[in-house]
């Protein structure tokens, strides 16, 4: 089974697929206040802005991180 976890700041939701993560640490170096691999949960979306989160998610090399805007989800 795929391990998919979601973390939201109320505006945007971060989706993390554990199987795809190659632990490159790019997210951790980019936004150390948000991505804390030693903690559980390891993603703290409230400590950054939505724009910063989205920009960082786009840099994930493996596709483990993705996102959607909560308002888009509600419109479905
Ligand atoms: S940037 Fe992506 S692949 Fe790298 S540690 Fe973060 S989630 Fe995993």
mmCIF file with all atom_site columns, C-alpha atoms and ligand atoms in Angstrom:
data_model
loop_
_atom_site.group_PDB
_atom_site.id
_atom_site.type_symbol
_atom_site.label_atom_id
_atom_site.label_alt_id
_atom_site.label_comp_id
_atom_site.label_asym_id
_atom_site.label_entity_id
_atom_site.label_seq_id
_atom_site.pdbx_PDB_ins_code
_atom_site.Cartn_x
_atom_site.Cartn_y
_atom_site.Cartn_z
_atom_site.occupancy
_atom_site.B_iso_or_equiv
_atom_site.pdbx_formal_charge
_atom_site.auth_seq_id
_atom_site.auth_comp_id
_atom_site.auth_asym_id
_atom_site.auth_atom_id
_atom_site.pdbx_PDB_model_num
ATOM   1  C  CA  . UNK A 1 1  ? 0.000   0.000  0.000  1.00 0.00 ? 1  UNK A CA  1
ATOM   2  C  CA  . UNK A 1 2  ? 1.171   3.462  -0.805 1.00 0.00 ? 2  UNK A CA  1
ATOM   3  C  CA  . UNK A 1 3  ? 1.953   5.709  2.115  1.00 0.00 ? 3  UNK A CA  1
ATOM   4  C  CA  . UNK A 1 4  ? 0.550   9.115  1.295  1.00 0.00 ? 4  UNK A CA  1
ATOM   5  C  CA  . UNK A 1 5  ? 0.381   11.805 3.923  1.00 0.00 ? 5  UNK A CA  1
ATOM   6  C  CA  . UNK A 1 6  ? -1.239  15.211 3.710  1.00 0.00 ? 6  UNK A CA  1
ATOM   7  C  CA  . UNK A 1 7  ? -0.384  18.339 5.665  1.00 0.00 ? 7  UNK A CA  1
ATOM   8  C  CA  . UNK A 1 8  ? -2.269  21.615 5.333  1.00 0.00 ? 8  UNK A CA  1
ATOM   9  C  CA  . UNK A 1 9  ? -1.906  25.182 6.493  1.00 0.00 ? 9  UNK A CA  1
ATOM   10 C  CA  . UNK A 1 10 ? -5.585  25.782 5.729  1.00 0.00 ? 10 UNK A CA  1
ATOM   11 C  CA  . UNK A 1 11 ? -4.867  27.261 2.308  1.00 0.00 ? 11 UNK A CA  1
ATOM   12 C  CA  . UNK A 1 12 ? -2.680  24.737 0.569  1.00 0.00 ? 12 UNK A CA  1
ATOM   13 C  CA  . UNK A 1 13 ? -2.237  21.019 1.241  1.00 0.00 ? 13 UNK A CA  1
ATOM   14 C  CA  . UNK A 1 14 ? 1.149   19.335 0.934  1.00 0.00 ? 14 UNK A CA  1
ATOM   15 C  CA  . UNK A 1 15 ? 0.970   15.737 -0.267 1.00 0.00 ? 15 UNK A CA  1
ATOM   16 C  CA  . UNK A 1 16 ? 3.958   13.537 0.542  1.00 0.00 ? 16 UNK A CA  1
ATOM   17 C  CA  . UNK A 1 17 ? 4.426   10.087 -0.973 1.00 0.00 ? 17 UNK A CA  1
ATOM   18 C  CA  . UNK A 1 18 ? 6.825   8.200  1.220  1.00 0.00 ? 18 UNK A CA  1
ATOM   19 C  CA  . UNK A 1 19 ? 7.726   5.582  -1.399 1.00 0.00 ? 19 UNK A CA  1
ATOM   20 C  CA  . UNK A 1 20 ? 8.917   8.241  -3.832 1.00 0.00 ? 20 UNK A CA  1
ATOM   21 C  CA  . UNK A 1 21 ? 11.057  10.200 -1.386 1.00 0.00 ? 21 UNK A CA  1
ATOM   22 C  CA  . UNK A 1 22 ? 14.769  9.740  -2.080 1.00 0.00 ? 22 UNK A CA  1
ATOM   23 C  CA  . UNK A 1 23 ? 15.729  11.701 1.047  1.00 0.00 ? 23 UNK A CA  1
ATOM   24 C  CA  . UNK A 1 24 ? 17.742  14.187 -0.931 1.00 0.00 ? 24 UNK A CA  1
ATOM   25 C  CA  . UNK A 1 25 ? 17.167  16.747 1.801  1.00 0.00 ? 25 UNK A CA  1
ATOM   26 C  CA  . UNK A 1 26 ? 16.434  19.524 -0.673 1.00 0.00 ? 26 UNK A CA  1
ATOM   27 C  CA  . UNK A 1 27 ? 13.187  20.389 1.095  1.00 0.00 ? 27 UNK A CA  1
ATOM   28 C  CA  . UNK A 1 28 ? 14.901  20.277 4.490  1.00 0.00 ? 28 UNK A CA  1
ATOM   29 C  CA  . UNK A 1 29 ? 17.648  22.658 3.397  1.00 0.00 ? 29 UNK A CA  1
ATOM   30 C  CA  . UNK A 1 30 ? 15.205  24.968 1.616  1.00 0.00 ? 30 UNK A CA  1
ATOM   31 C  CA  . UNK A 1 31 ? 12.675  25.346 4.408  1.00 0.00 ? 31 UNK A CA  1
ATOM   32 C  CA  . UNK A 1 32 ? 14.134  23.920 7.609  1.00 0.00 ? 32 UNK A CA  1
ATOM   33 C  CA  . UNK A 1 33 ? 11.269  25.292 9.688  1.00 0.00 ? 33 UNK A CA  1
ATOM   34 C  CA  . UNK A 1 34 ? 8.770   23.283 7.666  1.00 0.00 ? 34 UNK A CA  1
ATOM   35 C  CA  . UNK A 1 35 ? 10.549  20.038 6.842  1.00 0.00 ? 35 UNK A CA  1
ATOM   36 C  CA  . UNK A 1 36 ? 11.882  18.410 9.997  1.00 0.00 ? 36 UNK A CA  1
ATOM   37 C  CA  . UNK A 1 37 ? 12.709  14.777 9.247  1.00 0.00 ? 37 UNK A CA  1
ATOM   38 C  CA  . UNK A 1 38 ? 13.489  13.967 12.880 1.00 0.00 ? 38 UNK A CA  1
ATOM   39 C  CA  . UNK A 1 39 ? 10.037  14.950 14.086 1.00 0.00 ? 39 UNK A CA  1
ATOM   40 C  CA  . UNK A 1 40 ? 6.619   13.378 13.802 1.00 0.00 ? 40 UNK A CA  1
ATOM   41 C  CA  . UNK A 1 41 ? 4.768   14.708 11.946 1.00 0.00 ? 41 UNK A CA  1
ATOM   42 C  CA  . UNK A 1 42 ? 7.791   15.797 9.970  1.00 0.00 ? 42 UNK A CA  1
ATOM   43 C  CA  . UNK A 1 43 ? 6.126   18.526 7.907  1.00 0.00 ? 43 UNK A CA  1
ATOM   44 C  CA  . UNK A 1 44 ? 4.996   21.716 9.662  1.00 0.00 ? 44 UNK A CA  1
ATOM   45 C  CA  . UNK A 1 45 ? 3.075   23.696 7.051  1.00 0.00 ? 45 UNK A CA  1
ATOM   46 C  CA  . UNK A 1 46 ? 2.052   26.498 9.437  1.00 0.00 ? 46 UNK A CA  1
ATOM   47 C  CA  . UNK A 1 47 ? 5.587   27.797 9.788  1.00 0.00 ? 47 UNK A CA  1
ATOM   48 C  CA  . UNK A 1 48 ? 5.810   29.154 6.244  1.00 0.00 ? 48 UNK A CA  1
ATOM   49 C  CA  . UNK A 1 49 ? 3.739   31.013 3.684  1.00 0.00 ? 49 UNK A CA  1
ATOM   50 C  CA  . UNK A 1 50 ? 1.757   29.249 0.999  1.00 0.00 ? 50 UNK A CA  1
ATOM   51 C  CA  . UNK A 1 51 ? 3.985   30.714 -1.735 1.00 0.00 ? 51 UNK A CA  1
ATOM   52 C  CA  . UNK A 1 52 ? 7.136   29.500 -0.043 1.00 0.00 ? 52 UNK A CA  1
ATOM   53 C  CA  . UNK A 1 53 ? 5.658   26.043 0.424  1.00 0.00 ? 53 UNK A CA  1
ATOM   54 C  CA  . UNK A 1 54 ? 4.609   25.777 -3.211 1.00 0.00 ? 54 UNK A CA  1
ATOM   55 C  CA  . UNK A 1 55 ? 7.994   26.987 -4.488 1.00 0.00 ? 55 UNK A CA  1
ATOM   56 C  CA  . UNK A 1 56 ? 9.803   24.449 -2.346 1.00 0.00 ? 56 UNK A CA  1
ATOM   57 C  CA  . UNK A 1 57 ? 7.497   21.579 -3.284 1.00 0.00 ? 57 UNK A CA  1
ATOM   58 C  CA  . UNK A 1 58 ? 8.241   22.228 -6.955 1.00 0.00 ? 58 UNK A CA  1
ATOM   59 C  CA  . UNK A 1 59 ? 11.950  21.641 -6.273 1.00 0.00 ? 59 UNK A CA  1
ATOM   60 C  CA  . UNK A 1 60 ? 11.458  18.109 -4.977 1.00 0.00 ? 60 UNK A CA  1
ATOM   61 C  CA  . UNK A 1 61 ? 13.452  15.963 -7.447 1.00 0.00 ? 61 UNK A CA  1
ATOM   62 C  CA  . UNK A 1 62 ? 11.535  12.725 -6.996 1.00 0.00 ? 62 UNK A CA  1
ATOM   63 C  CA  . UNK A 1 63 ? 7.936   13.871 -7.172 1.00 0.00 ? 63 UNK A CA  1
ATOM   64 C  CA  . UNK A 1 64 ? 7.391   12.759 -3.587 1.00 0.00 ? 64 UNK A CA  1
ATOM   65 C  CA  . UNK A 1 65 ? 6.051   16.200 -2.742 1.00 0.00 ? 65 UNK A CA  1
ATOM   66 C  CA  . UNK A 1 66 ? 3.037   17.655 -4.471 1.00 0.00 ? 66 UNK A CA  1
ATOM   67 C  CA  . UNK A 1 67 ? 0.291   20.033 -3.443 1.00 0.00 ? 67 UNK A CA  1
ATOM   68 C  CA  . UNK A 1 68 ? -3.190  21.275 -4.125 1.00 0.00 ? 68 UNK A CA  1
ATOM   69 C  CA  . UNK A 1 69 ? -4.984  24.441 -3.096 1.00 0.00 ? 69 UNK A CA  1
ATOM   70 C  CA  . UNK A 1 70 ? -7.748  23.713 -0.637 1.00 0.00 ? 70 UNK A CA  1
ATOM   71 C  CA  . UNK A 1 71 ? -10.161 26.023 -2.427 1.00 0.00 ? 71 UNK A CA  1
ATOM   72 C  CA  . UNK A 1 72 ? -9.776  23.974 -5.619 1.00 0.00 ? 72 UNK A CA  1
ATOM   73 C  CA  . UNK A 1 73 ? -10.578 20.784 -3.786 1.00 0.00 ? 73 UNK A CA  1
ATOM   74 C  CA  . UNK A 1 74 ? -13.812 22.235 -2.405 1.00 0.00 ? 74 UNK A CA  1
ATOM   75 C  CA  . UNK A 1 75 ? -14.961 23.236 -5.883 1.00 0.00 ? 75 UNK A CA  1
ATOM   76 C  CA  . UNK A 1 76 ? -14.823 19.686 -7.189 1.00 0.00 ? 76 UNK A CA  1
HETATM 77 S  S1  . LIG B 2 .  ? 12.927  17.120 -1.560 1.00 0.00 ? 1  LIG B S1  1
HETATM 78 FE FE1 . LIG B 2 .  ? 11.509  15.440 -2.026 1.00 0.00 ? 1  LIG B FE1 1
HETATM 79 S  S2  . LIG B 2 .  ? 12.801  13.636 -2.286 1.00 0.00 ? 1  LIG B S2  1
HETATM 80 FE FE2 . LIG B 2 .  ? 14.009  15.191 -1.223 1.00 0.00 ? 1  LIG B FE2 1
HETATM 81 S  S3  . LIG B 2 .  ? 13.726  14.738 0.976  1.00 0.00 ? 1  LIG B S3  1
HETATM 82 FE FE3 . LIG B 2 .  ? 12.193  16.277 0.394  1.00 0.00 ? 1  LIG B FE3 1
HETATM 83 S  S4  . LIG B 2 .  ? 10.407  15.051 -0.122 1.00 0.00 ? 1  LIG B S4  1
HETATM 84 FE FE4 . LIG B 2 .  ? 12.115  13.639 -0.156 1.00 0.00 ? 1  LIG B FE4 1
#
